[in-house]
Amino acid sequence: MKVFADSKILRKTLQAFKKKNKKVGFVPTMGYLHQGHLQLIRQAKKHNDVVVVSIFVNPLQFGPKEDFKQYPRNVGRDQSLLMGEKTDILFTPEAKKFYSSEFQSFVTVRHLTQGLCGRRRPGHFEGVATVVAKLLNVVMPDTLYLGQKDYQQYRVLSQMVHDLDFETKVVMVPIVREKDGLALSSRNVYLSQTERLEALVLSRTLCYGETLIRKGARDTKKIKSDLRHMIKKASLVRLDYLEIVDAETLQPMVKLGSSDKALIAIAAYFGKTRLIDNVLVDVA
Ligand code: AMP
């Protein structure tokens, strides 16, 4: 595995691969890798000649009161996991060089960032879209791999790629979970044992929501009220939001129709740790 910190050198190396018609797959991450990240890398390996993974804890996407400083980091461990997956290239830009002191250009995706996490984390998706636009300009991948775990991020970045004419296909990879249902996340290390147990309420609630819809429930107000009731049984939880939105537009849905694809999305705090999870449901 080759490791690059310099954008220009990486771009040149990748241009040489492209001249030889090699397909490049790209997996952007913030590191502290787990099986969820590795699943994205495995997908990329399957369908590309060269796989590039970036590790960059992007300061632009953290609010002033968020966990940028505490965010877990362990590049040594990450490198051995990446080598285990036969990753070809690791890109680890340095924040000061990646964003020069005169940096002042941002990418805004307007409508898809209004609800869900966008409402709770002002500036977050602007930070995400800006860093991924920069990374795409360096890597110029044929395919970008993103996890369903951050579904709103996937929709925002797909829209950006489309609107700004990036020559990249976007592929979404399903959520990887622990055996007991907890969605893998780098932030799970923050959880105490009790919080970790209570956090199972997220996947259980989503599963119940999916079952309700499959059994014919169509009134989202009623479904959301049933699901909120279930979540509130966990004593350590502080619900941030629970929404049922159209999977494409992310607009809240009132009545579910037979050809709709709905996303049930939850964000909740367990102690100081904010976790997100979701499920996609085809309303047949
Ligand atoms: P992060 O390092 O948290 O920025 O995540 C990097 C990429 O991995 C994003 O596309 C995430 O959606 C994806 N990802 C994180 N956790 C999971 C998971 N449990 N299952 C699938 N993809 C994930």
Coordinates of C-alpha atoms and ligand atoms in Angstrom, one line a residue:
M1 CA 0.0 0.0 0.0
K2 CA 1.3 3.4 -1.0
V3 CA 0.7 6.3 1.4
F4 CA 0.3 9.9 0.2
A5 CA -0.1 13.1 2.1
D6 CA 0.4 15.4 -0.8
S7 CA -2.5 16.0 -3.2
K8 CA -0.4 16.9 -6.2
I9 CA 1.8 13.8 -6.1
L10 CA -1.3 11.6 -5.6
R11 CA -3.1 13.2 -8.5
K12 CA 0.0 12.6 -10.8
T13 CA 0.2 9.0 -9.7
L14 CA -3.5 8.4 -10.4
Q15 CA -3.3 10.1 -13.7
A16 CA -0.7 7.5 -14.8
F17 CA -3.1 4.7 -13.8
K18 CA -5.9 6.4 -15.7
K19 CA -3.8 6.6 -18.9
K20 CA -3.5 2.8 -18.7
N21 CA -7.3 2.6 -18.4
K22 CA -7.3 1.4 -14.8
K23 CA -10.6 1.8 -13.0
V24 CA -10.2 3.8 -9.7
G25 CA -12.6 3.3 -6.8
F26 CA -12.6 5.7 -3.9
V27 CA -13.6 5.4 -0.2
P28 CA -13.4 8.6 1.8
T29 CA -13.3 8.1 5.6
M30 CA -12.4 9.8 8.8
G31 CA -10.5 6.8 10.0
Y32 CA -10.8 4.7 13.2
L33 CA -11.8 2.0 10.7
H34 CA -14.3 -0.8 11.4
Q35 CA -16.1 -3.5 9.4
G36 CA -18.5 -0.9 8.0
H37 CA -15.6 0.9 6.3
L38 CA -14.0 -2.4 5.3
Q39 CA -17.2 -3.4 3.5
L40 CA -17.0 -0.3 1.4
I41 CA -13.4 -1.1 0.6
R42 CA -14.3 -4.7 -0.4
Q43 CA -16.9 -3.5 -2.8
A44 CA -14.4 -1.1 -4.3
K45 CA -11.8 -3.9 -4.6
K46 CA -14.4 -6.1 -6.4
H47 CA -15.1 -3.6 -9.2
N48 CA -11.9 -1.6 -9.6
D49 CA -8.2 -2.0 -10.5
V50 CA -7.0 0.6 -8.0
V51 CA -8.6 1.4 -4.6
V52 CA -7.9 4.7 -2.9
V53 CA -9.0 5.2 0.7
S54 CA -8.7 8.6 2.4
I55 CA -8.4 9.2 6.1
F56 CA -9.1 12.8 7.1
V57 CA -10.9 14.1 10.1
N58 CA -12.4 17.1 8.4
P59 CA -12.5 20.1 10.7
L60 CA -15.0 21.9 8.4
Q61 CA -17.8 19.4 9.1
F62 CA -17.7 19.7 12.9
G63 CA -19.6 22.4 14.8
P64 CA -17.8 24.4 17.5
K65 CA -19.4 22.3 20.3
E66 CA -18.8 19.0 18.5
D67 CA -16.2 16.3 19.0
F68 CA -13.5 17.2 16.5
K69 CA -10.7 17.1 19.1
Q70 CA -11.9 13.9 20.8
Y71 CA -12.8 12.1 17.5
P72 CA -11.0 8.7 17.8
R73 CA -7.8 8.4 15.8
N74 CA -5.4 5.5 15.3
V75 CA -3.7 5.7 11.9
G76 CA -1.3 2.8 12.7
R77 CA -4.2 0.4 13.4
D78 CA -6.1 1.7 10.3
Q79 CA -3.0 1.1 8.1
S80 CA -2.8 -2.6 9.1
L81 CA -6.6 -3.0 8.5
L82 CA -6.2 -1.4 5.1
M83 CA -3.3 -3.6 4.2
G84 CA -5.4 -6.6 5.2
E85 CA -7.9 -5.6 2.5
K86 CA -5.1 -5.1 0.0
T87 CA -5.9 -1.4 -0.3
D88 CA -3.7 0.1 -3.1
I89 CA -3.5 3.7 -1.9
L90 CA -4.0 5.6 1.3
F91 CA -4.4 9.3 1.2
T92 CA -3.9 11.2 4.5
P93 CA -3.9 14.9 3.8
E94 CA -2.8 17.3 6.4
A95 CA -5.5 19.8 7.4
K96 CA -3.2 22.9 7.2
K97 CA -2.0 22.0 3.7
F98 CA -5.3 20.8 2.4
Y99 CA -7.1 24.0 3.5
S100 CA -4.6 26.9 3.0
S101 CA -4.9 29.9 5.2
E102 CA -6.7 31.8 2.4
F103 CA -9.3 29.0 1.9
Q104 CA -12.7 30.5 1.3
S105 CA -14.7 28.4 -1.2
F106 CA -17.6 26.1 -0.1
V107 CA -20.1 23.8 -1.7
T108 CA -23.7 24.2 -0.6
V109 CA -26.4 21.6 -1.5
R110 CA -29.6 23.5 -0.7
H111 CA -32.7 21.4 -0.2
L112 CA -31.4 18.0 0.8
T113 CA -29.6 19.6 3.8
Q114 CA -32.6 21.3 5.3
G115 CA -34.0 18.5 7.4
L116 CA -32.7 15.6 9.6
C117 CA -29.1 16.0 10.6
G118 CA -28.8 19.3 8.6
R119 CA -31.2 21.1 10.9
R120 CA -29.4 19.9 14.0
R121 CA -25.8 20.4 12.7
P122 CA -25.7 23.7 10.8
G123 CA -22.7 23.9 8.4
H124 CA -22.1 20.1 8.7
F125 CA -23.1 19.2 5.1
E126 CA -21.4 22.2 3.7
G127 CA -18.2 20.9 5.3
V128 CA -18.9 17.4 4.0
A129 CA -19.7 18.5 0.4
T130 CA -16.7 20.8 0.3
V131 CA -14.2 18.2 1.5
V132 CA -15.6 15.5 -0.8
A133 CA -15.5 17.9 -3.8
K134 CA -11.9 18.6 -3.1
L135 CA -11.1 14.9 -2.7
L136 CA -12.9 14.1 -5.9
N137 CA -10.8 16.7 -7.7
V138 CA -7.7 15.0 -6.5
V139 CA -8.6 11.4 -6.9
M140 CA -11.0 11.7 -9.9
P141 CA -12.4 8.2 -9.2
D142 CA -14.6 6.2 -11.6
T143 CA -16.7 5.2 -8.6
L144 CA -17.2 6.8 -5.1
Y145 CA -18.4 4.4 -2.4
L146 CA -20.6 5.7 0.5
G147 CA -22.4 4.0 3.3
Q148 CA -26.1 3.9 3.9
K149 CA -25.3 4.5 7.6
D150 CA -25.0 8.2 6.6
Y151 CA -28.0 8.2 4.2
Q152 CA -28.5 11.9 4.1
Q153 CA -24.8 12.4 3.3
Y154 CA -25.1 9.8 0.5
R155 CA -28.1 11.8 -1.0
V156 CA -26.3 15.2 -0.6
L157 CA -23.1 13.9 -2.2
S158 CA -25.0 12.2 -5.0
Q159 CA -26.8 15.4 -5.8
M160 CA -23.5 17.4 -5.7
V161 CA -21.8 14.9 -8.0
H162 CA -24.8 15.3 -10.4
D163 CA -25.1 19.0 -10.2
L164 CA -21.4 19.8 -10.5
D165 CA -20.7 17.3 -13.3
F166 CA -18.2 15.2 -11.5
E167 CA -17.4 12.2 -13.7
T168 CA -18.0 9.8 -10.9
K169 CA -20.6 7.1 -10.3
V170 CA -21.9 6.9 -6.7
V171 CA -22.5 3.6 -5.1
M172 CA -24.3 3.1 -1.7
V173 CA -23.3 0.2 0.5
P174 CA -25.8 -1.2 3.0
I175 CA -25.3 -0.7 6.8
V176 CA -23.0 -3.1 8.5
R177 CA -24.2 -4.0 12.0
E178 CA -23.0 -5.9 15.1
K179 CA -24.6 -9.2 15.6
D180 CA -27.1 -7.7 18.1
G181 CA -28.1 -5.0 15.6
L182 CA -26.1 -1.9 16.6
A183 CA -24.9 -0.1 13.5
L184 CA -21.1 0.1 13.4
S185 CA -19.7 3.6 14.0
S186 CA -16.4 5.0 15.0
R187 CA -18.3 6.8 17.8
N188 CA -19.4 3.6 19.4
V189 CA -16.2 3.6 21.4
Y190 CA -17.5 6.6 23.4
L191 CA -20.4 4.4 24.8
S192 CA -20.3 3.0 28.3
Q193 CA -21.4 -0.6 28.7
T194 CA -24.9 0.4 29.8
E195 CA -25.2 3.0 27.0
R196 CA -24.0 0.4 24.5
L197 CA -26.9 -1.9 25.6
E198 CA -29.5 0.9 25.5
A199 CA -28.3 1.9 22.1
L200 CA -29.8 -1.3 20.7
V201 CA -33.2 0.5 21.0
L202 CA -32.3 2.3 17.7
S203 CA -32.1 -0.8 15.4
R204 CA -35.0 -2.4 17.3
T205 CA -37.2 0.6 16.7
L206 CA -36.3 0.8 13.1
C207 CA -37.0 -2.9 12.7
Y208 CA -40.4 -2.4 14.3
G209 CA -41.1 0.6 12.0
E210 CA -40.3 -1.5 9.0
T211 CA -42.7 -4.3 10.3
L212 CA -45.5 -1.9 10.9
I213 CA -45.2 -0.6 7.3
R214 CA -45.0 -4.1 5.9
K215 CA -48.1 -5.0 7.8
G216 CA -50.0 -2.1 6.2
A217 CA -49.5 1.0 8.4
R218 CA -49.6 4.1 6.2
D219 CA -50.2 7.0 8.5
T220 CA -46.7 8.3 9.4
K221 CA -47.9 10.4 12.3
K222 CA -49.3 7.2 14.0
I223 CA -46.2 5.2 13.1
K224 CA -43.8 7.9 14.4
S225 CA -45.8 8.1 17.6
D226 CA -45.6 4.3 18.1
L227 CA -41.8 4.4 17.4
R228 CA -41.2 7.3 19.7
H229 CA -43.0 5.5 22.5
M230 CA -40.8 2.5 22.0
I231 CA -37.6 4.6 22.1
K232 CA -38.5 6.5 25.2
K233 CA -38.6 3.2 27.1
A234 CA -34.8 3.3 27.1
S235 CA -33.9 5.3 30.1
L236 CA -30.6 6.8 28.9
V237 CA -31.8 7.9 25.5
R238 CA -32.4 11.5 24.5
L239 CA -34.1 11.5 21.2
D240 CA -32.8 14.1 18.7
Y241 CA -35.2 13.2 15.8
L242 CA -37.2 10.4 14.4
E243 CA -38.5 11.1 10.9
I244 CA -40.1 9.3 8.0
V245 CA -39.1 10.9 4.8
D246 CA -39.1 10.2 1.1
A247 CA -35.9 8.4 0.3
E248 CA -35.1 10.5 -2.8
T249 CA -36.1 14.1 -1.7
L250 CA -35.8 13.6 2.1
Q251 CA -39.1 15.5 2.5
P252 CA -41.3 14.4 5.4
M253 CA -44.1 12.0 4.3
V254 CA -47.6 12.1 5.6
K255 CA -49.4 9.1 4.0
L256 CA -47.3 6.3 2.5
G257 CA -48.3 5.4 -1.0
S258 CA -47.9 2.0 -2.7
S259 CA -44.9 3.0 -4.9
D260 CA -43.1 5.1 -2.3
K261 CA -39.6 4.4 -0.9
A262 CA -39.5 5.7 2.6
L263 CA -36.5 6.3 4.9
I264 CA -37.1 5.9 8.7
A265 CA -34.2 7.9 10.2
I266 CA -33.3 8.3 13.9
A267 CA -30.7 10.4 15.7
A268 CA -30.4 10.0 19.5
Y269 CA -28.0 10.8 22.3
F270 CA -26.8 8.2 24.7
G271 CA -25.0 10.2 27.3
K272 CA -22.9 12.7 25.3
T273 CA -22.7 10.4 22.3
R274 CA -25.0 11.1 19.3
L275 CA -25.8 8.1 17.2
I276 CA -27.7 7.8 13.9
D277 CA -29.3 4.9 12.2
N278 CA -31.9 4.3 9.5
V279 CA -33.8 1.8 7.4
L280 CA -35.1 2.0 3.8
V281 CA -38.5 0.6 3.2
D282 CA -40.2 -0.1 -0.1
V283 CA -43.9 0.5 0.4
A284 CA -45.4 -2.2 -1.7
Ligands
AMP1 P1 -16.8 8.0 8.5 O1 -15.4 7.5 8.7 O2 -17.7 7.8 9.6 O3 -16.9 9.4 7.8 O4 -17.4 7.0 7.4 C1 -16.8 6.8 6.1 C2 -17.8 6.0 5.2 O5 -18.1 4.8 5.8 C3 -19.1 6.8 5.0 O6 -19.5 6.6 3.7 C4 -20.0 6.0 6.0 O7 -21.4 6.1 5.6 C5 -19.5 4.6 5.9 N1 -19.9 3.9 7.1 C6 -19.7 4.2 8.4 N2 -20.3 3.3 9.2 C7 -20.8 2.3 8.4 C8 -21.6 1.1 8.6 N3 -21.9 0.7 9.8 N4 -22.0 0.4 7.5 C9 -21.7 0.9 6.2 N5 -21.0 2.0 6.0 C10 -20.6 2.7 7.0

